Coordinates of C-alpha atoms and ligand atoms in Angstrom, one line a residue:
X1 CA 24.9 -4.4 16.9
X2 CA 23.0 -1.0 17.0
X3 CA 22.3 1.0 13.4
X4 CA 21.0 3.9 15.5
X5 CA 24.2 5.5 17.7
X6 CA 24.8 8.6 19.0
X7 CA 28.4 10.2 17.5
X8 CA 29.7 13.5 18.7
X9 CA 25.7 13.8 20.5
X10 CA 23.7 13.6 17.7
X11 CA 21.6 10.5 17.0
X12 CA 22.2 8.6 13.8
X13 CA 20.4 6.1 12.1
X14 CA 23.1 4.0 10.2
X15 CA 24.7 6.9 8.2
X16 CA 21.9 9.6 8.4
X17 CA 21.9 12.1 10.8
X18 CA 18.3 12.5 12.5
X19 CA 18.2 16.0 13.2
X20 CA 19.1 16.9 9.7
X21 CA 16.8 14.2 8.1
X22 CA 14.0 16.0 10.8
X23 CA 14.5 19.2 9.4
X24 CA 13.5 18.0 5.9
X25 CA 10.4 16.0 6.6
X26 CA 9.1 17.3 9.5
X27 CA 7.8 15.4 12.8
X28 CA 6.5 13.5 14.1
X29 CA 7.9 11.1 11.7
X30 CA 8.9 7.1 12.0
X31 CA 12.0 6.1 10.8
X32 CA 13.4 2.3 10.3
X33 CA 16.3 1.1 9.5
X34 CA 16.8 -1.3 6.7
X35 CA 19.7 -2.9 8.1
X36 CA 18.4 -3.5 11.2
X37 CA 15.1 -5.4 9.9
X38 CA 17.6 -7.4 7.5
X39 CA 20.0 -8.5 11.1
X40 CA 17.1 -9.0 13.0
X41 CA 15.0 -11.5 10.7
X42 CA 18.7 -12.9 10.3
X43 CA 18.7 -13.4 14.1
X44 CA 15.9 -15.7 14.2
X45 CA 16.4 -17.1 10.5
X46 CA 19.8 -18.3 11.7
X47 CA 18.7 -19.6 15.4
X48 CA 15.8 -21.7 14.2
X49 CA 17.7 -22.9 11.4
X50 CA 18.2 -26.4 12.5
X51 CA 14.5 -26.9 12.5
X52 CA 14.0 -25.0 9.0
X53 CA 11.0 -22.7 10.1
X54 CA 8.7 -20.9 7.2
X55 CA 9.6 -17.4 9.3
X56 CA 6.3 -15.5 8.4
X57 CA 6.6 -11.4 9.8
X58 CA 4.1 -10.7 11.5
X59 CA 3.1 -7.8 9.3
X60 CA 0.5 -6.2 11.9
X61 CA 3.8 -5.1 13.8
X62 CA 4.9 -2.9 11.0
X63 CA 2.9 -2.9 7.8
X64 CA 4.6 -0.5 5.9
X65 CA 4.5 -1.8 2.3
X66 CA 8.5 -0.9 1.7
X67 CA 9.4 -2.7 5.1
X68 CA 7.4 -5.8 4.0
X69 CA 9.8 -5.5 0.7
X70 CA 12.8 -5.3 3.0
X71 CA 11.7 -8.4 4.6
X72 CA 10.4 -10.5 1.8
X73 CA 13.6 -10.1 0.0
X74 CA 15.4 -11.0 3.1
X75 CA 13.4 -14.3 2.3
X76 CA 10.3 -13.6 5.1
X77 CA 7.2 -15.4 4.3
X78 CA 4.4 -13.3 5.7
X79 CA 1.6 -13.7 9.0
X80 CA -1.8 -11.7 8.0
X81 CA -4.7 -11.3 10.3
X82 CA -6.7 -9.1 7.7
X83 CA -7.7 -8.8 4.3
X84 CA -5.8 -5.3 4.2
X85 CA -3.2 -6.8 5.2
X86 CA -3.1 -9.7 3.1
X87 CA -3.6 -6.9 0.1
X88 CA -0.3 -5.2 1.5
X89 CA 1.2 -8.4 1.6
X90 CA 0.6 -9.3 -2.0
X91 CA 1.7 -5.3 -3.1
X92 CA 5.0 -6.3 -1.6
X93 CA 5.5 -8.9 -3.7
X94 CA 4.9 -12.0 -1.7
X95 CA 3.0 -15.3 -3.2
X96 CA -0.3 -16.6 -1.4
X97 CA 2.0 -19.8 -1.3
X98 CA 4.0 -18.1 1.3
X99 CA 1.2 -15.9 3.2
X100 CA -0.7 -17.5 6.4
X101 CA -3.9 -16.0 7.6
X102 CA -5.0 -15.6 11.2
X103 CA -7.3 -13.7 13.1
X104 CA -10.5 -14.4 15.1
X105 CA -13.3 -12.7 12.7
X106 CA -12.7 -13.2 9.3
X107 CA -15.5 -11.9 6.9
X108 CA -16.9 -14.0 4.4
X109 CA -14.9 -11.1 1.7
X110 CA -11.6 -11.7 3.4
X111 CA -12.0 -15.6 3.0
X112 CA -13.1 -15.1 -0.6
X113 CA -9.8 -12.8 -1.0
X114 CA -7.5 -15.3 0.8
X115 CA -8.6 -18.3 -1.7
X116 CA -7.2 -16.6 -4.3
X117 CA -7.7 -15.0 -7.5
X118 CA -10.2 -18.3 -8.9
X119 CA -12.2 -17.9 -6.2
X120 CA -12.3 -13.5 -7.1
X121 CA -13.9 -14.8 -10.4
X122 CA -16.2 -17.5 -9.2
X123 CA -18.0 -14.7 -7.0
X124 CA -17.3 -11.6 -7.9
X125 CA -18.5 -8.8 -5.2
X126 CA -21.8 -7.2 -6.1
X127 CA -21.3 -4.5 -8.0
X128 CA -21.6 -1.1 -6.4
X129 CA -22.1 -2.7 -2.9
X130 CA -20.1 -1.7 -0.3
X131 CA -17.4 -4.4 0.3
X132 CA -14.9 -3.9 3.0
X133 CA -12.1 -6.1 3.1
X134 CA -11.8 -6.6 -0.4
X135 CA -10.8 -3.0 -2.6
X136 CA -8.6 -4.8 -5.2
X137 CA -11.6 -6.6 -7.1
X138 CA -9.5 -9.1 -8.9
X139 CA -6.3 -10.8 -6.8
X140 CA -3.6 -11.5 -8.7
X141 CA -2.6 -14.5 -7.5
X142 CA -4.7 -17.3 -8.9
X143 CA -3.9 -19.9 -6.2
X144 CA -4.9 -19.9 -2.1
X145 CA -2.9 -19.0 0.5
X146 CA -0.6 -21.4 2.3
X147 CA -2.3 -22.1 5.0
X148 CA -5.8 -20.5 7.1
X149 CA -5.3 -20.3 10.9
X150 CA -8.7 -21.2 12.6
X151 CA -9.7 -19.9 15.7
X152 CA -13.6 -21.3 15.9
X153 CA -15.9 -24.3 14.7
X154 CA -18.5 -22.0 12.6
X155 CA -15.1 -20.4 11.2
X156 CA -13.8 -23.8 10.0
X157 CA -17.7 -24.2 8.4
X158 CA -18.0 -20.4 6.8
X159 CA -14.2 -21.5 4.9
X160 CA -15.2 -25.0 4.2
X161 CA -18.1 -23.8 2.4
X162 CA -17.0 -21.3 0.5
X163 CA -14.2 -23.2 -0.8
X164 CA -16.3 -26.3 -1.7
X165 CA -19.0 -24.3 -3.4
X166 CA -16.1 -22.7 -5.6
X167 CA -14.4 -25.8 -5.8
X168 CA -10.7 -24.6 -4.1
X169 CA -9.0 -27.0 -1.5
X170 CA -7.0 -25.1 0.9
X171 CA -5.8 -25.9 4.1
X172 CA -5.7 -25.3 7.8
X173 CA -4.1 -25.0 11.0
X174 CA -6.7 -25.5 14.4
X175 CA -5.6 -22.7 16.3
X176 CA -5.5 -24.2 20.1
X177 CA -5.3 -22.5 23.6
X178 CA -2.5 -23.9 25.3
X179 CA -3.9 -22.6 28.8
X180 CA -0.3 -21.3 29.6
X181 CA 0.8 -17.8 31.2
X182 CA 3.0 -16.0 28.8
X183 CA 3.6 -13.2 31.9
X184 CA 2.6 -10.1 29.6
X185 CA 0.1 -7.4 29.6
X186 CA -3.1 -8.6 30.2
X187 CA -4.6 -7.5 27.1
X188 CA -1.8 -8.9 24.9
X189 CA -1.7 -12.1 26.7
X190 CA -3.6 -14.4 24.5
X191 CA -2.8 -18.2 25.3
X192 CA -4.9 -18.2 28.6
X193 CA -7.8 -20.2 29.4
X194 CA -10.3 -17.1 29.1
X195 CA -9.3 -15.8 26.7
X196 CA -10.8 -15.3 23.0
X197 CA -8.4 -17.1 21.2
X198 CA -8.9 -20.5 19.8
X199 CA -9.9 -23.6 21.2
X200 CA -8.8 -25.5 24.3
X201 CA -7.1 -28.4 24.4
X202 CA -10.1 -30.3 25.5
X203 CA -12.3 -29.6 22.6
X204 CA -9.3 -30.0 20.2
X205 CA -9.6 -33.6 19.6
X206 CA -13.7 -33.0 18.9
X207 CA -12.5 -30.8 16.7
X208 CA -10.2 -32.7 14.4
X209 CA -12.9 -35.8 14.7
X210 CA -16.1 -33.4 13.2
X211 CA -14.3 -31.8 10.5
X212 CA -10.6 -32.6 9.9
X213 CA -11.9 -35.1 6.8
X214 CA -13.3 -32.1 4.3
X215 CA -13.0 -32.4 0.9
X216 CA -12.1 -29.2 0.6
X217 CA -10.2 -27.4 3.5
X218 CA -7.2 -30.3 4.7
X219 CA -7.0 -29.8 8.5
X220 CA -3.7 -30.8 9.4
X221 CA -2.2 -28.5 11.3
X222 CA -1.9 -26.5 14.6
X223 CA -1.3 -23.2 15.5
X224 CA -0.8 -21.3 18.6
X225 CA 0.5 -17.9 20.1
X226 CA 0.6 -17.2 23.6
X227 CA 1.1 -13.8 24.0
X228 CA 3.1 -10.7 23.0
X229 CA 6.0 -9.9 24.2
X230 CA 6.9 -13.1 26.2
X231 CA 10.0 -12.1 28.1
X232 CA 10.4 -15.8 29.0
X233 CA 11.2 -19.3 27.4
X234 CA 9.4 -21.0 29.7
X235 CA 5.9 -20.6 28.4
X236 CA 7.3 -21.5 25.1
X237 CA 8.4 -24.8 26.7
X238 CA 5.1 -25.2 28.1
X239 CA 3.0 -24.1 24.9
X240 CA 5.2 -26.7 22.8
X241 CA 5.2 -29.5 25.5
X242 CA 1.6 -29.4 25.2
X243 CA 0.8 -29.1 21.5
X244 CA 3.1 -32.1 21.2
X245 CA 1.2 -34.5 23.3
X246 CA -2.0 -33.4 21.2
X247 CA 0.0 -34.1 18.2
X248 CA 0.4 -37.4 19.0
X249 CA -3.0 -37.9 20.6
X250 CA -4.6 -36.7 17.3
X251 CA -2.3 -39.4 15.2
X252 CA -3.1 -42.2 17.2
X253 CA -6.6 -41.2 16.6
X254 CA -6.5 -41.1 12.8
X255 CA -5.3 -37.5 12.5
X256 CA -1.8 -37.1 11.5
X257 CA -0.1 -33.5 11.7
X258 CA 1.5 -32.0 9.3
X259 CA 2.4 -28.0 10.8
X260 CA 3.1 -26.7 13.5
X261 CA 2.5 -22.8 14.0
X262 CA 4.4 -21.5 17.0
X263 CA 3.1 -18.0 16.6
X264 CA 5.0 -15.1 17.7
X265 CA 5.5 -12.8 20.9
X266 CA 9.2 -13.4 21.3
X267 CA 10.3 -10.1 23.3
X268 CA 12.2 -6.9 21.8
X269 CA 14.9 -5.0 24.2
X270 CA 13.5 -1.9 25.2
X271 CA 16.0 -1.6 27.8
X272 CA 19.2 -2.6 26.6
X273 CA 20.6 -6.0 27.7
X274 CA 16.9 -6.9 29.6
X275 CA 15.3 -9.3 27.1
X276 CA 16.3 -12.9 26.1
X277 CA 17.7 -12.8 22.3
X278 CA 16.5 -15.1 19.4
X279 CA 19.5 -18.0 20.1
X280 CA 17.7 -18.0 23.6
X281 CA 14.1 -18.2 22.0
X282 CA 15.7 -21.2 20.0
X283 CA 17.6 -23.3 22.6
X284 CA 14.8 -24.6 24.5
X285 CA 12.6 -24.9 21.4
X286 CA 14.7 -26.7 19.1
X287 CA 15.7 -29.9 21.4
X288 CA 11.6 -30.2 21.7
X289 CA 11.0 -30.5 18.0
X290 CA 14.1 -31.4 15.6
X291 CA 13.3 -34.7 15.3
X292 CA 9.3 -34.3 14.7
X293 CA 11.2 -31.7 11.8
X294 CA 13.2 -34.6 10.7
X295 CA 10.5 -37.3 10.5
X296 CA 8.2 -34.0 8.2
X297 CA 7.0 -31.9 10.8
X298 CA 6.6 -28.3 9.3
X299 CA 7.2 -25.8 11.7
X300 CA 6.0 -21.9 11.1
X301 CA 7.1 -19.2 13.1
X302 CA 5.5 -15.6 13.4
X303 CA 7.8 -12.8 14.6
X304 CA 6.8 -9.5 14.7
X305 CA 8.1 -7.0 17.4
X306 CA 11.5 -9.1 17.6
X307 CA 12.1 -8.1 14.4
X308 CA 10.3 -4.5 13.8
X309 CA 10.5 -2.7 17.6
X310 CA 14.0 -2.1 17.7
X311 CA 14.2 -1.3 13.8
X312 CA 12.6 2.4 14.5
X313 CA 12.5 5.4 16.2
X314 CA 9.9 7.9 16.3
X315 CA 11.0 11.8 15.6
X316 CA 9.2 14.4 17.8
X317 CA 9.2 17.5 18.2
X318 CA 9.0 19.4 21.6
X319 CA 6.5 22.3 21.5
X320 CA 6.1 23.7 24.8
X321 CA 8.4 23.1 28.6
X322 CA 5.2 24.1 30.9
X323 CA 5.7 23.6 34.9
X324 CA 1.7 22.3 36.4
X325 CA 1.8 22.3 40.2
X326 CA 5.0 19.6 41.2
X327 CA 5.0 18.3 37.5
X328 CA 7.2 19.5 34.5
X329 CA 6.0 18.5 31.0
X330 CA 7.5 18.6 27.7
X331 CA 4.4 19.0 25.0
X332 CA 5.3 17.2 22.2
X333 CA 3.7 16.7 18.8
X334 CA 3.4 13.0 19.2
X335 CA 1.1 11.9 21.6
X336 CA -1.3 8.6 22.2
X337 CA -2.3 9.1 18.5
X338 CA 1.5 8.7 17.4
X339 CA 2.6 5.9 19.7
X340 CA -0.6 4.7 21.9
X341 CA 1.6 2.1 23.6
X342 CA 2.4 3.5 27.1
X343 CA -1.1 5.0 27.4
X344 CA -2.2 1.6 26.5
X345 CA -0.4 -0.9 28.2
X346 CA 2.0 1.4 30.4
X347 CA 4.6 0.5 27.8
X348 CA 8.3 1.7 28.6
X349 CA 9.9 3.6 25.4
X350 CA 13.1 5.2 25.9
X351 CA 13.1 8.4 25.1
X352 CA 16.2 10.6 24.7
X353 CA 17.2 14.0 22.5
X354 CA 18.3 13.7 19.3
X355 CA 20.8 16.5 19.8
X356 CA 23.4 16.8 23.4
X357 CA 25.7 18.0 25.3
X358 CA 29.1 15.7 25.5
X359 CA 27.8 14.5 29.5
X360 CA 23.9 13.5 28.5
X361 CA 25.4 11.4 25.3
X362 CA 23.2 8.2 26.7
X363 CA 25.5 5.1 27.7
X364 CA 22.0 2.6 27.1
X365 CA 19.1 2.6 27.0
X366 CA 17.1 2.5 30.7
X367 CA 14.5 4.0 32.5
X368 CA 16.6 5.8 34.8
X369 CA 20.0 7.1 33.3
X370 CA 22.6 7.9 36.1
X371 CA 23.8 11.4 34.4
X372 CA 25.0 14.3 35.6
X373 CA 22.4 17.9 35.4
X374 CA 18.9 15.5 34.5
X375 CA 15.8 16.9 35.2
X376 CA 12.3 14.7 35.7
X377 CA 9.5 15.4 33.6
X378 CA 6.6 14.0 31.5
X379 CA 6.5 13.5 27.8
X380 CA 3.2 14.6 26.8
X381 CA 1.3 15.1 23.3
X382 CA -1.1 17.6 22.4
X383 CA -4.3 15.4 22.6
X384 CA -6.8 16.6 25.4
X385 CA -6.6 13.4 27.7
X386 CA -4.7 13.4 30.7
X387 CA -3.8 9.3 29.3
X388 CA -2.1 10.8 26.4
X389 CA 1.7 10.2 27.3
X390 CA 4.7 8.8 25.9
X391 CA 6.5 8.5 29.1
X392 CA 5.8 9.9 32.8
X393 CA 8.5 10.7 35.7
X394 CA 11.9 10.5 33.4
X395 CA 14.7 12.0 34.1
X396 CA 16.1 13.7 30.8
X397 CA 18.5 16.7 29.7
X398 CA 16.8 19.6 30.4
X399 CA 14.2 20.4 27.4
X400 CA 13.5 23.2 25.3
X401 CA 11.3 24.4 22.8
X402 CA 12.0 23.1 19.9
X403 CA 14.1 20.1 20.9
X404 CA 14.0 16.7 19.0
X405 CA 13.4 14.0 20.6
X406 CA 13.5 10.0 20.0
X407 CA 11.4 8.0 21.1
X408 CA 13.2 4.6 20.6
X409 CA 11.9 0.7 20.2
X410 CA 9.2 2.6 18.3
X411 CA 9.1 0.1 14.9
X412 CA 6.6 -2.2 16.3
X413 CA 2.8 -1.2 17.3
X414 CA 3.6 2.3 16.4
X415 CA 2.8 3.5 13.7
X416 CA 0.2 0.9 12.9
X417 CA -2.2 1.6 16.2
X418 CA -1.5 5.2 15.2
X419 CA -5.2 7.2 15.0
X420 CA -6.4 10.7 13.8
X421 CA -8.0 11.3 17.0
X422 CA -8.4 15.1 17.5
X423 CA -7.6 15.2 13.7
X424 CA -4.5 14.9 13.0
X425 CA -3.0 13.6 10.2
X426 CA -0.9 10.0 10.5
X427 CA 2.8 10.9 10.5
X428 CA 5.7 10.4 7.7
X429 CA 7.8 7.3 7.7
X430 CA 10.9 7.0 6.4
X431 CA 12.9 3.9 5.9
X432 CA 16.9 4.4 6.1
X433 CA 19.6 2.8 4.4
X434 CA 22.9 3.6 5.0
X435 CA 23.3 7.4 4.2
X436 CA 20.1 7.1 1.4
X437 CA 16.9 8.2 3.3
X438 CA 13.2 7.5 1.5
X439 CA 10.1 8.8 2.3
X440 CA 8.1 5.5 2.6
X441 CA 4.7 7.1 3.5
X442 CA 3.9 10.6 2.8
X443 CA 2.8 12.8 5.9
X444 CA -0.7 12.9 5.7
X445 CA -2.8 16.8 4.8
X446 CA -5.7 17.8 6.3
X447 CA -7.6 16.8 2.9
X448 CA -6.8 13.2 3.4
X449 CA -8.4 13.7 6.7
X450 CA -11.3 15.0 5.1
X451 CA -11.3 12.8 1.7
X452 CA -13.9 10.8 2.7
X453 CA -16.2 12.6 4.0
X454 CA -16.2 15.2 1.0
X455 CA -19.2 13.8 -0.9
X456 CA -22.0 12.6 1.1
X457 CA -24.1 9.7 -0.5
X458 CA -27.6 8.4 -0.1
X459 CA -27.6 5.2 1.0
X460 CA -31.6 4.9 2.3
X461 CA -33.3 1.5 1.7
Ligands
LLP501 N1 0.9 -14.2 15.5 C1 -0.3 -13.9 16.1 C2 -1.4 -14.8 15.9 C3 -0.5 -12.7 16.8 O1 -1.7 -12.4 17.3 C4 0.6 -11.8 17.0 C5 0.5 -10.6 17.7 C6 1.8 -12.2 16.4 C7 1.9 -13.4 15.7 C8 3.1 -11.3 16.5 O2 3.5 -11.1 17.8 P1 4.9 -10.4 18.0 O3 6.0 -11.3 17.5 O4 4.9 -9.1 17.3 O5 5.0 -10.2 19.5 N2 -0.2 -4.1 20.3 C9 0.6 -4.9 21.2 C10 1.0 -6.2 20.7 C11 -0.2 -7.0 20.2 C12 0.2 -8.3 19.6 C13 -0.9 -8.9 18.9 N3 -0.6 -10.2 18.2 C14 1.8 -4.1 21.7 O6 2.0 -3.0 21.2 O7 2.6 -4.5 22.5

């Protein structure tokens, strides 16, 4: 099912009709729809169901406070990799009981923030001193969060400590490199040998037999992500295959497991029909670990793009048609600052207008669109790098000045990579439901570019 359909050649987004909606709040401008968040963390609820997975969004995907809402009353637990998002997590509503905490450089301030409101005042931040990570001085929530993901041995001794001197046990999952080949992007693949992720297999059972008997921080899990987006079940396969023989090397060795973190990375369908759904995600999985769920196994899943990509669309606004030697480009107002994905990785976005003719009305969603009257051409932004493109060499209804355009699959790693390089402000998002549109983040002015550098302070020692 698709909540954003073209009907008499103009794009809709459930009930609301995107070029109207553009004319109100301007572009570029993000827009999700709430019904398509709610079906897709349904999707994966429903396939994994059998093993009764804590589904934890990954909220670096889309972080927009009101999408976190959609989600968390959907019944999402929530997968944090910072202590802004953890913040953002909390201001949706969501208990530390039900937040996990990744990432591979956690400050001492995040930590402090993730153990919970006790540990807040037990060790207050200095006054006055600069404090990143930590704007909220006292966290609401008293108690720690579910569960801290660790990706290194001095990282397992900076949380130990801190929770002992304040007297909070918390646990953790060891976050292991499963050496597998998720088949993705080389900068998104993760679960590889070389990369910077958490620690091999070899050095896993070390690991468990220096510090898994703290008093303080209960290791007795592990966690693991391979990569983003895995297109594939295979590595899955592998990754679990693999994690379960350690499992039950560590318990013959004293060390009994408790959780199991599968990560995320399952794949969204940029191109209709190319990517594996969550029922395919599940089937090989859940053979591999129901009965480890039936004898208390606790498995936690992280989805992100699965659930977010496919849930937006990015407005944009076509400034200028120029002709340069063979190539035509459309100049748009988004650019690698709105959506730096296919700069980035050389990600494909579809990208079709938001108002046509009866004969360009698209019939899916592909690269290369067998219509009548197409013309190639590059979809460009205005920042001054030749990198800065949202898609090169696609064939699209001829453009104009002043044409919308969609950029689809846009709900994941959009607008939360997007920058104010060459100053511009971030864009609006808007979340949709049904024919009720609300402006979810305000476009940003040029004073909130400016804000803080408005009063310059002396900081000399
Ligand atoms: N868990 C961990 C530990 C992760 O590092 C990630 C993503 C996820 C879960 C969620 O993965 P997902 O289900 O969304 O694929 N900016 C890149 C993607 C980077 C993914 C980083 N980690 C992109 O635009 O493709």
């Amino acid at each position: 099912m698709d909540f954003f359909n073209y009907r008499d050649g103009r794009l809709f987004a459930e009930e609301t009709d995107l070029a109207t909606l553009a004319a109100r709040v301007g572009t570029p401008t993000y827009i999700y729809s709430k019904a398509t968040l709610a079906l897709h963390y349904d999707r994966i609820a429903h396939a994994f169901a059998p093993l009764s997975p804590l589904i934890c969004f990954a909220v670096k995907s889309c972080s927009n406070l009101s999408v976190l809402r959609v989600l968390a009353e959907r019944g999402s637990a929530m997968d944090v990799v910072s202590g802004g998002e953890l913040h953002r997590a909390r201001l949706a509503g969501v208990p530390h009981s039900r937040i996990v905490f990744a990432g591979v450089g956690k400050t001492e301030a995040e930590i402090r923030d993730a153990l919970g409101g006790a540990a807040l005042r037990a060790a207050p931040p200095p006054a006055g001193a600069p404090h990143p990570g930590v704007s909220t001085p006292l966290c609401p929530d008293p108690d720690p969060i579910a569960l801290f993901n660790i990706e290194s041995a001095p990282e397992f001794q900076t949380i130990a400590a801190i929770a002992k001197s304040l007297n909070i046990p918390c646990r953790a999952a060891l976050r292991i490199n499963p050496d597998v080949d998720p088949h993705t992007h080389a900068y998104t693949a993760t679960g590889k040998a070389q990369s910077k992720f958490g620690v091999d297999l070899d050095r896993a059972r070390d690991f468990f037999d220096r510090y898994a008997r703290h008093s303080h921080l209960k290791l007795t899990g592990l966690h693991l992500h391979i990569g983003s987006p895995v297109a594939d079940t295979a590595p899955y396969v592998q990754a679990v295959t693999k994690a379960l023989a350690l499992i039950d090397n560590l318990a013959a060795h004293g060390h009994p497991i408790d959780t199991l973190d599968l990560g995320g990375g399952f794949a969204a369908d940029y191109e209709t029909g190319l990517s594996p759904v969550a029922a395919d995600y599940a089937a090989p999985i859940i053979p591999l670990l129901k009965d480890r769920v039936s004898r208390g196994l606790r498995l936690i899943l992280e989805p992100g793009r699965t659930i977010s990509a496919n849930a937006g669309v990015l407005l944009t606004r076509v400034q200028y048609v120029k002709q340069s030697g063979p190539r035509k480009f459309a100049v748009c107002d988004a650019g690698m600052h709105t959506l730096i994905r296919p700069a980035l990785y050389g990600s494909f976005h579809f990208i079709w207008p938001v108002a046509v003719a009866p004969q360009h009305q698209p019939p899916r969603r592909a690269a290369r669109l067998d219509l009548p009257g197409l013309e190639t051409c590059d979809v460009v932004g205005p920042i001054c790098e030749s990198g800065d493109f949202l898609a090169q060499d696609r064939p699209l209804p001829p453009l104009a000045r002043g044409d919308l355009l969609a950029v689809f699959g846009a709900g994941a790693y959009g607008m939360v990579m997007a920058s104010h390089y060459n100053s511009h402000p971030l864009p609006a998002e808007v979340l949709i439901d049904g024919r009720r549109a609300t402006l979810i983040r305000a476009r940003e002015s040029y004073d909130d570019l400016t804000a803080h550098e408005l009063a310059p302070t002396d900081v000399s020692i």
